[in-house]
Structure formats: structure tokens, C-alpha cells
PDB file of C-alpha atoms in Angstrom:
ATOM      1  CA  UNK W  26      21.869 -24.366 -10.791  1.00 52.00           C
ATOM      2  CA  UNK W  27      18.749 -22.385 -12.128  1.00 60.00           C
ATOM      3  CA  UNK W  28      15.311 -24.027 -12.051  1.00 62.00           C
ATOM      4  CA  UNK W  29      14.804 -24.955 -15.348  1.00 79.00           C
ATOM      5  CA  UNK W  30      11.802 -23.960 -17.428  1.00 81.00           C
ATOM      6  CA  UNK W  31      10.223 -28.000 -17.228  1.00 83.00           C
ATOM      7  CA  UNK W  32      10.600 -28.175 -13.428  1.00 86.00           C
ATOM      8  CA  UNK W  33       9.159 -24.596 -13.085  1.00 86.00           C
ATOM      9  CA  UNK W  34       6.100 -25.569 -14.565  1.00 89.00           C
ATOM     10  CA  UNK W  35       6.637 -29.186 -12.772  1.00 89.00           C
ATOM     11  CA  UNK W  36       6.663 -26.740  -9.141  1.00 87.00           C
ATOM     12  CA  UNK W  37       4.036 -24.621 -10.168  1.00 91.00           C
ATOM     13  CA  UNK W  38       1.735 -26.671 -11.457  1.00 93.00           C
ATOM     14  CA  UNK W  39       2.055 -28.936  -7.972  1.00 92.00           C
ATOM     15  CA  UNK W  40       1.333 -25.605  -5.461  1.00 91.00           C
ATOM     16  CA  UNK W  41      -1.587 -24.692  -7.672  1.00 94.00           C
ATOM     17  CA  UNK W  42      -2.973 -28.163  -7.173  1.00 95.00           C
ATOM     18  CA  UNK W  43      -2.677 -27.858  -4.082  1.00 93.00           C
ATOM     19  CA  UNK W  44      -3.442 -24.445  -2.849  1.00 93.00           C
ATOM     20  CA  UNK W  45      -7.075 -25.467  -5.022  1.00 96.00           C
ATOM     21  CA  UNK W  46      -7.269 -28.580  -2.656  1.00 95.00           C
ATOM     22  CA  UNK W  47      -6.240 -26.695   0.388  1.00 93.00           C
ATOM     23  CA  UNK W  48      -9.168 -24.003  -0.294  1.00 94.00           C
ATOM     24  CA  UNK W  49     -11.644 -26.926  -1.245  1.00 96.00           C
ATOM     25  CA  UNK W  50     -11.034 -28.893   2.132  1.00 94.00           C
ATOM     26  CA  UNK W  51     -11.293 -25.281   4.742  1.00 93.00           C
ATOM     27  CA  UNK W  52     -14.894 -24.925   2.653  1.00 94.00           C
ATOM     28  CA  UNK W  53     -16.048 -28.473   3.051  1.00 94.00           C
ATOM     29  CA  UNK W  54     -13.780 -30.668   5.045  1.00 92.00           C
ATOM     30  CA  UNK W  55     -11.082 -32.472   4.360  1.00 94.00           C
ATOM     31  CA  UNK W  56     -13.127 -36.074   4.319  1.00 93.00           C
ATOM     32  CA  UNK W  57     -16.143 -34.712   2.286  1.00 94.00           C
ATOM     33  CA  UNK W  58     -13.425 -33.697  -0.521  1.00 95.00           C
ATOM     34  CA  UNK W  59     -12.575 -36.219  -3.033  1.00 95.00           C
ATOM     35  CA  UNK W  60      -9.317 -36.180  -4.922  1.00 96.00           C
ATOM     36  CA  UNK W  61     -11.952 -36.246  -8.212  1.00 96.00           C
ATOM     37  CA  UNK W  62     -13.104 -33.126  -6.598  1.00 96.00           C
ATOM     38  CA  UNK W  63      -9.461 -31.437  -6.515  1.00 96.00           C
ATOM     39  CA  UNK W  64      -9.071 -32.760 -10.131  1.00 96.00           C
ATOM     40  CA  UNK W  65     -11.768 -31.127 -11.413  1.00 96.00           C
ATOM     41  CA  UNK W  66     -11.360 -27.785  -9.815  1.00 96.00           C
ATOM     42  CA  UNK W  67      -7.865 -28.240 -10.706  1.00 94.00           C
ATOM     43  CA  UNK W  68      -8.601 -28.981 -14.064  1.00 94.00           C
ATOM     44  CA  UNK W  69      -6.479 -31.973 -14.546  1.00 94.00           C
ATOM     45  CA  UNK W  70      -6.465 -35.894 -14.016  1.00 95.00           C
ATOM     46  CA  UNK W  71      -6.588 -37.929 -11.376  1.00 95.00           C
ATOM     47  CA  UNK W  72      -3.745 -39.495 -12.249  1.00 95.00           C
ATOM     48  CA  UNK W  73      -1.775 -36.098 -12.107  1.00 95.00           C
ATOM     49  CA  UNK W  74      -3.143 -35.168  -8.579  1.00 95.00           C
ATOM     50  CA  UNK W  75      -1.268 -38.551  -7.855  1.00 95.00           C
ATOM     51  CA  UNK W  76       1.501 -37.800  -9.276  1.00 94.00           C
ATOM     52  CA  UNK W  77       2.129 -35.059  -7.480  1.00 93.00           C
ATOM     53  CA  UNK W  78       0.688 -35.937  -3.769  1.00 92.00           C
ATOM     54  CA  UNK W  79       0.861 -40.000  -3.355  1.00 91.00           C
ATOM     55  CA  UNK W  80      -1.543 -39.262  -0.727  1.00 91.00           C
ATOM     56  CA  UNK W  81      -4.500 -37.477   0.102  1.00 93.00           C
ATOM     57  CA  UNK W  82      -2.735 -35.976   3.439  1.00 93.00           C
ATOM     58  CA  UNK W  83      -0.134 -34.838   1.358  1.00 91.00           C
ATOM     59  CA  UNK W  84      -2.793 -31.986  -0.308  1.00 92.00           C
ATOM     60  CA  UNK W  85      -2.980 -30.465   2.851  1.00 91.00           C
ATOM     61  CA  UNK W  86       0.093 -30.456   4.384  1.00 88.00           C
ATOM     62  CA  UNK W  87       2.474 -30.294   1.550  1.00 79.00           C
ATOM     63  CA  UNK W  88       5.066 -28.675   4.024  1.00 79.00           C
ATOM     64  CA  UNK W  89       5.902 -31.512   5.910  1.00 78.00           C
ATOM     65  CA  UNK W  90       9.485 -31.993   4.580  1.00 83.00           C
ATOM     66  CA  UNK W  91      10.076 -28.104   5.555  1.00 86.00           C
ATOM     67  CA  UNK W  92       8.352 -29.058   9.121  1.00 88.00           C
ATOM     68  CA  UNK W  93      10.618 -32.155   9.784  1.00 92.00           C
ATOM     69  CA  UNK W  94      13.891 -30.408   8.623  1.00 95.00           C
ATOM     70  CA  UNK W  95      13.175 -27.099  10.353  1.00 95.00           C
ATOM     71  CA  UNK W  96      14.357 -27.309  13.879  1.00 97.00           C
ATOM     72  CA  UNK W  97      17.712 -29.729  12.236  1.00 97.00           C
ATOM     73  CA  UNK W  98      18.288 -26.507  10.062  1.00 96.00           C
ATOM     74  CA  UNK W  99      18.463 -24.014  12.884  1.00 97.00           C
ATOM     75  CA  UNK W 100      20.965 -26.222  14.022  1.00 97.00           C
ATOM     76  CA  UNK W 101      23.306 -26.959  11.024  1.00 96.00           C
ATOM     77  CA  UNK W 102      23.402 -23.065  10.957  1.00 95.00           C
ATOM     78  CA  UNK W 103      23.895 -22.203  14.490  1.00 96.00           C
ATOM     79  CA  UNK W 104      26.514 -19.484  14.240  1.00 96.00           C
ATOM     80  CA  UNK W 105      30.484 -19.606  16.284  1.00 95.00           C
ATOM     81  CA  UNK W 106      29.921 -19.866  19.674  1.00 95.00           C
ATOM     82  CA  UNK W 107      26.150 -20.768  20.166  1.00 97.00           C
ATOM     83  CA  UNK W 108      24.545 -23.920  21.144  1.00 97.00           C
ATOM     84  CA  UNK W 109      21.954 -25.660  19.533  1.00 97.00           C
ATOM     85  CA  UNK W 110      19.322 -24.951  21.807  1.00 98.00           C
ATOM     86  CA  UNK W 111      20.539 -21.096  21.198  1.00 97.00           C
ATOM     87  CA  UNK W 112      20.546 -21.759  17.752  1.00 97.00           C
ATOM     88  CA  UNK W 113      16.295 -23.034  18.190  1.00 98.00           C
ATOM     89  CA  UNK W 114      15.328 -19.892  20.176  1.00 98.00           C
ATOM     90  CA  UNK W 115      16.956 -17.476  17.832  1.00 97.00           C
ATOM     91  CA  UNK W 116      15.411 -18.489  15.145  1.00 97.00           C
ATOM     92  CA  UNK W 117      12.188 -19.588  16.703  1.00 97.00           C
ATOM     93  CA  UNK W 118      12.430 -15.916  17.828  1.00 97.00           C
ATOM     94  CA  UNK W 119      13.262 -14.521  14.854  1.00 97.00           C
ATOM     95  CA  UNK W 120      10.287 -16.081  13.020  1.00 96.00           C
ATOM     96  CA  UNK W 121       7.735 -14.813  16.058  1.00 97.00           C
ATOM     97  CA  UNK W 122       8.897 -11.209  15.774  1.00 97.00           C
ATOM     98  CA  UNK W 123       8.904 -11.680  11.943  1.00 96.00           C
ATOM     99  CA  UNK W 124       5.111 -12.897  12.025  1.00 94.00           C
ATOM    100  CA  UNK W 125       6.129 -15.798  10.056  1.00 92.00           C
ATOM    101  CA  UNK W 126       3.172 -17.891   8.983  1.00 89.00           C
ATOM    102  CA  UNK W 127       5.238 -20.780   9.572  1.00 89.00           C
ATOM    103  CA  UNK W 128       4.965 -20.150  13.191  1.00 91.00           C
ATOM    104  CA  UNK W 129       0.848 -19.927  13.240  1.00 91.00           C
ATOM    105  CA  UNK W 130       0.819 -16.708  12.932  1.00 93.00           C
ATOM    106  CA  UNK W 131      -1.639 -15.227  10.299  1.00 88.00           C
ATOM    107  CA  UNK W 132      -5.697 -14.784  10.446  1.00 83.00           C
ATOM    108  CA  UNK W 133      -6.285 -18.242   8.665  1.00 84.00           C
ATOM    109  CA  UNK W 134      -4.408 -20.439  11.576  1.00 85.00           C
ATOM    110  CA  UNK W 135      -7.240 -21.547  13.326  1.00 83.00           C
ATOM    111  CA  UNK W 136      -9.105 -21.935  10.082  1.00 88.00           C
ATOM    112  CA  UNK W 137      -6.437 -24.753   8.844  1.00 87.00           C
ATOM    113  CA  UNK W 138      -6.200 -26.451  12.396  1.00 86.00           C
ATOM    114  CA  UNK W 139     -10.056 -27.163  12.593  1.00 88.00           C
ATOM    115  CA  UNK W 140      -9.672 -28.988   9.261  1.00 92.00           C
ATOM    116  CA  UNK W 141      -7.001 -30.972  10.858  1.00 90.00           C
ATOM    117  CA  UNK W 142      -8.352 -31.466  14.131  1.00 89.00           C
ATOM    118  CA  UNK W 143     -11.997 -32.559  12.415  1.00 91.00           C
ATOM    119  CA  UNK W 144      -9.879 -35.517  10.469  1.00 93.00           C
ATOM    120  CA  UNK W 145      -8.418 -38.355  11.765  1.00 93.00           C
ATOM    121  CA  UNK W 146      -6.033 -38.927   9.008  1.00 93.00           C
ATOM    122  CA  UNK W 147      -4.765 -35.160   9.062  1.00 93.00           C
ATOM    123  CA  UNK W 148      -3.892 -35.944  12.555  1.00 92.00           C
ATOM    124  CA  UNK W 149      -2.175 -38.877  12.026  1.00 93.00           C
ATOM    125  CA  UNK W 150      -0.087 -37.715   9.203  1.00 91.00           C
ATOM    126  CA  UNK W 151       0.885 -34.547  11.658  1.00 90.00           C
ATOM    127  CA  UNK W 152       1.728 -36.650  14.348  1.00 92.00           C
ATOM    128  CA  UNK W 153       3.662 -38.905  12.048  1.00 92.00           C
ATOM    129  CA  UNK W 154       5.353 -35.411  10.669  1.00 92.00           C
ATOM    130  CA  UNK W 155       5.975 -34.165  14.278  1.00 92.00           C
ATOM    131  CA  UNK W 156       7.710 -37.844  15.324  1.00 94.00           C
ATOM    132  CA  UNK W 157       9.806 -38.068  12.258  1.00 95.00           C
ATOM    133  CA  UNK W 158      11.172 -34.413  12.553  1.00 95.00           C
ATOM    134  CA  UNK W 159      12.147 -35.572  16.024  1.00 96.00           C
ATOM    135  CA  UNK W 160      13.988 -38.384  14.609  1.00 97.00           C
ATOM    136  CA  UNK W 161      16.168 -35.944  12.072  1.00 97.00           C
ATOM    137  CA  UNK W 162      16.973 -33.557  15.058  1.00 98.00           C
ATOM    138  CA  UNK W 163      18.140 -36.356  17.079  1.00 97.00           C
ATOM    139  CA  UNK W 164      20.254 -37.663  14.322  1.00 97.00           C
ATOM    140  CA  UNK W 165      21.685 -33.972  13.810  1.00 97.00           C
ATOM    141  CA  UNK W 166      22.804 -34.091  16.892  1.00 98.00           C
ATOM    142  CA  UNK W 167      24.545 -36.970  16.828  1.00 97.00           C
ATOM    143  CA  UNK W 168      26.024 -35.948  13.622  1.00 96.00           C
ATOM    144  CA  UNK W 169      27.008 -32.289  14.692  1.00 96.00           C
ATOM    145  CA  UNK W 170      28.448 -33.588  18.222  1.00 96.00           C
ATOM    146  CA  UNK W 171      30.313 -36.673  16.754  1.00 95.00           C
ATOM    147  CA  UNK W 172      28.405 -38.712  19.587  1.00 95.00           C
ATOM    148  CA  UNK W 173      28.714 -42.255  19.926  1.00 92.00           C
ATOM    149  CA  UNK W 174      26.404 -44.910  18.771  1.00 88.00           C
ATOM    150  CA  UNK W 175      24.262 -45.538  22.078  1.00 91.00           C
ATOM    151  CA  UNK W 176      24.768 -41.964  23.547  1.00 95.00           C
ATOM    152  CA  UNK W 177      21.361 -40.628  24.870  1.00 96.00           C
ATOM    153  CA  UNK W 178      22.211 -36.748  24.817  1.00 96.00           C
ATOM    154  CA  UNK W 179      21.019 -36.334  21.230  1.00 97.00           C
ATOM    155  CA  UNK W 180      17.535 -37.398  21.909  1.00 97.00           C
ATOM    156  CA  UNK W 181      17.418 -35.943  25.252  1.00 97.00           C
ATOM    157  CA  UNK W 182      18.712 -32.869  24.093  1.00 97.00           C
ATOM    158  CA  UNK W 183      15.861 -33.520  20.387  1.00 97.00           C
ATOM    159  CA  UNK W 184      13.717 -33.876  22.683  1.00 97.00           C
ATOM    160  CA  UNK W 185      13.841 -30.617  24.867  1.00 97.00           C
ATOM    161  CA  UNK W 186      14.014 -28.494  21.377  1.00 97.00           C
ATOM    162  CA  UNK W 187      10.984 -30.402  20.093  1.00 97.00           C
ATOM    163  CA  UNK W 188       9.169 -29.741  23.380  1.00 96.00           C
ATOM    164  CA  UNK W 189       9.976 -25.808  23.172  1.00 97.00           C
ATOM    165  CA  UNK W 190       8.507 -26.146  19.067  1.00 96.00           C
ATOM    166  CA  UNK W 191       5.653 -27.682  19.802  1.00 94.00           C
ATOM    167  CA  UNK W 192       4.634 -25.791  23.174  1.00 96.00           C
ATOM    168  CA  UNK W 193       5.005 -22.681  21.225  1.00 96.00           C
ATOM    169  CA  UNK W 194       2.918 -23.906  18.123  1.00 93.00           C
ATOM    170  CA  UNK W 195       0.767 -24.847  20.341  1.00 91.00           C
ATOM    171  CA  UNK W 196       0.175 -21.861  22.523  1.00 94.00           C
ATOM    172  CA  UNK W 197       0.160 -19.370  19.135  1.00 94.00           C
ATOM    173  CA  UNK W 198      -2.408 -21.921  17.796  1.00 89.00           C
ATOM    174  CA  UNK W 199      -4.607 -21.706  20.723  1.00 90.00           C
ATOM    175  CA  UNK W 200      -4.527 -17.931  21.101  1.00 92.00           C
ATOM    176  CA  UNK W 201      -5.083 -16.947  17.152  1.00 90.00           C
ATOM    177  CA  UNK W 202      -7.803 -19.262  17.182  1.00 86.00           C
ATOM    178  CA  UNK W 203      -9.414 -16.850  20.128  1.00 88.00           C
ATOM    179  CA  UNK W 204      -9.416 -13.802  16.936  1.00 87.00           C
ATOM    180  CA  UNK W 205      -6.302 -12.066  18.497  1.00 90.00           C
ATOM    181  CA  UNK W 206      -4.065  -9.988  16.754  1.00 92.00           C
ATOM    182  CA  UNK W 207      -1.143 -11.655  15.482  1.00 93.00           C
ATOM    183  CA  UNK W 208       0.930  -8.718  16.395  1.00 94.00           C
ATOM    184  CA  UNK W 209      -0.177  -8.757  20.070  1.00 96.00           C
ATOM    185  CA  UNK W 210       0.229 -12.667  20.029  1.00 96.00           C
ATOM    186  CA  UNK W 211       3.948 -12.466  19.081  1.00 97.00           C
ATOM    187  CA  UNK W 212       4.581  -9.963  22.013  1.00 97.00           C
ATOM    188  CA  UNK W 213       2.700 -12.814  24.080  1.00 97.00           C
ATOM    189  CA  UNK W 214       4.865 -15.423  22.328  1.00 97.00           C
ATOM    190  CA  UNK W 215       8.430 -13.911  22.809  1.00 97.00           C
ATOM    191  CA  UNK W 216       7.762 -14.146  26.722  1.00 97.00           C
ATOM    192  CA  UNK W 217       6.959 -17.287  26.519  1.00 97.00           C
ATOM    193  CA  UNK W 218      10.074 -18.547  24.437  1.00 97.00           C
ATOM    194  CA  UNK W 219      12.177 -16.448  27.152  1.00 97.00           C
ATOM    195  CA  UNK W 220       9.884 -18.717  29.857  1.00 97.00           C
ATOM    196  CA  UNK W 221      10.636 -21.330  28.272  1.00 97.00           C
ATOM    197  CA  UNK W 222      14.665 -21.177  28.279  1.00 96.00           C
ATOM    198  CA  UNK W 223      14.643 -20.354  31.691  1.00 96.00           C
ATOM    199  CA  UNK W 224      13.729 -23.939  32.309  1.00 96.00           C
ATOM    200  CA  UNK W 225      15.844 -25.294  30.310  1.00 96.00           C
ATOM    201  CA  UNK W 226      19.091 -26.846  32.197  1.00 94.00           C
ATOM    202  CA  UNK W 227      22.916 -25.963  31.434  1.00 95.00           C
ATOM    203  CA  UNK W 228      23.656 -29.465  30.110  1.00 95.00           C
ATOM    204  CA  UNK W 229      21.248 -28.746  27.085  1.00 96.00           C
ATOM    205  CA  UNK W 230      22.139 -25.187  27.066  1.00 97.00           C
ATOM    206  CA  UNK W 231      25.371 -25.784  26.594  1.00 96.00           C
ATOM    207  CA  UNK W 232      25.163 -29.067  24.334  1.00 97.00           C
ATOM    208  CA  UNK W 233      26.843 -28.503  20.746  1.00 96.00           C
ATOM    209  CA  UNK W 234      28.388 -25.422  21.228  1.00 97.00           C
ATOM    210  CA  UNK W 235      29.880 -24.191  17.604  1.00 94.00           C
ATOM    211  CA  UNK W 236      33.448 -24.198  18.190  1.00 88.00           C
ATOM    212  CA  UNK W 237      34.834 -20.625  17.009  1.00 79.00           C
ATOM    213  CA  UNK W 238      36.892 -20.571  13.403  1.00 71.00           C
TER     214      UNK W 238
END
């Protein structure tokens, strides 16, 4: 169905919010920031701020449902014949040759990860972001696979893919915050994603394998 005109406004109004607060907190910080502060700028209520983001976190990464359902997507649309874990790479790949900000991979990178790494509730909520996207791959496993209650290969298997995700975001993370090119960093990046399979073992290789239509 087409967004209507009400929930346009509804989505608008929401990323303006909180593109002001996400500006206000890489300027000052994300504890010295108030939500009065975002209100203001924003030039609305409190009480709308909170309607929109139940919690202060939620200002500054708004993303998080995109974040915990990303690596379960790549999955649900691995194509015939590939594997889950093939699924992960591709697209992981696909969004480091693409220089997809969602990766880390524009100027402002290390920018947003100082405000996160200088507050102990940004860290908290990305931790709790991280653990909770591990629990929806693991349960997309078990889903795609038909595996039985008790069987350990979806969260071993969660848990490799989550390892690659992270260890890339990581290294990208470390290496824009340095001033490098993004360009040259996604060169950088692709090696390590082939690195990275190369460890990986058949079992998880070969774990939910699309059968062929």
C-alpha cells in the first residue's frame, strides 16, 4: 500500500527529530544534550520527542531495528543454491564495494563512534542491539532449516555470521577513524571478508543451502 499523507508527515517529522538530535550530540556529547535541548532545536514538545524515541538512546541510533534484522535478511533472500553464510558475504560484499554507509563507510564514521564510545548508555544500547540481532539470526536459522527445538547449529552457525559482521564493522571503523579514504578502505575490506571465509569450516559453509526451484 502507499504511505499515506498522515504517516508521511508521521516519518518525516520523526528523522528530522532526529537527524537535529544526532547533529546536537556529535557537537556536544551525547550526555551534555538534554531531550529539552532536541525539543527546542526541533521546535516541538517534549512530549513529542517521546513519542517518537521512548528513549534517549533511541535519538542516536534510530537504526537499530534495520541493524538487528540485517544479517536475518541476507538470509531470507539467499538466492537457489547458496548457503547462508554465502548469502552474508555477498551482501556484506556487495555493501563494501557499494560504499554503503551502513557498513562504516563514509567521512563521519569515526565522528559517530566517539559519541558512542564517550557514553555509557550508547554502548549499552549497541551491545544490547548487537545481542538481540544475534538472537533473530539464530532464530532464522532455525526457521529456514526446519531445525529442531534443542539443535545447536543455528546459534553456532548465528554465531560465526555475527562474528564475520562485527569483525568487519569493526576493522572499517578502526581504519576510517585513521582519515583513510573510504574507497581505499573497501579494497582493504574485501580482502578481509575473503580472509575471513577462508576460515570458515564446510559445516557452516554449507549450512542452509537454498534448495533449487
Amino acid at each position: 500500500m502507499a504511505e499515506g499523507l498522515r504517516e508521511r508527515k508521521k516519518r518525516q517529522t520523526k528523522q528530522r527529530i532526529s537527524d537535529i538530535a544526532t547533529g546536537l550530540f556529535l557537537e556536544h556529547g551525547f550526555v551534555t544534550v538534554t531531550i529539552a535541548d532536541i525539543a527546542e532545536a526541533a521546535d516541538v514538545s517534549v512530549n513529542t520527542v517521546y513519542n517518537y524515541f521512548p528513549a534517549k538512546e533511541d535519538l542516536f541510533l534510530d537504526r537499530g531495528e534495520d541493524v538487528v534484522d540485517r544479517l536475518s535478511r541476507y538470509v531470507r533472500g539467499r538466492r537457489d543454491g547458496e548457503s547462508a553464510a554465502d548469502a552474508v558475504l555477498r551482501e556484506l560484499g556487495a555493501d563494501v564495494e557499494g560504499l554503503s554507509p551502513g557498513v562504516g563507510l563514509f567521512p563521519g564514521w569515526a565522528d559517530f563512534m566517539k559519541v558512542i564510545t564517550e557514553a555509557q548508555p550508547l554502548r549499552s544500547r549497541l551491545w544490547a542491539i548487537q545481542q538481540e540481532a544475534l538472537d533473530h539470526l539464530t532464530e532464522t536459522l532455525a526457521e529456514e532449516t526446519g531445525a529442531a527445538g534443542g539443535d545447536p547449529l543455528p546459534a553456532l552457525v548465528a554465531g560465526q555470521l555475527s562474528w564475520i559482521h562485527g569483525t568487519l564493522m569493526g576493522w572499517i571503523g578502526d581504519e576510517m577513524a585513521k582519515g583513510r579514504e573510504a574507497a581505499e578502505v573497501s579494497r582493504e575490506a574485501l580482502v578481509l571478508l575473503d580472509e575471513m571465509r577462508s576460515l570458515l569450516g564446510e559445516k557452516v559453509l554449507n549450512y542452509a543451502v537454498r534448495a533449487a526451484k
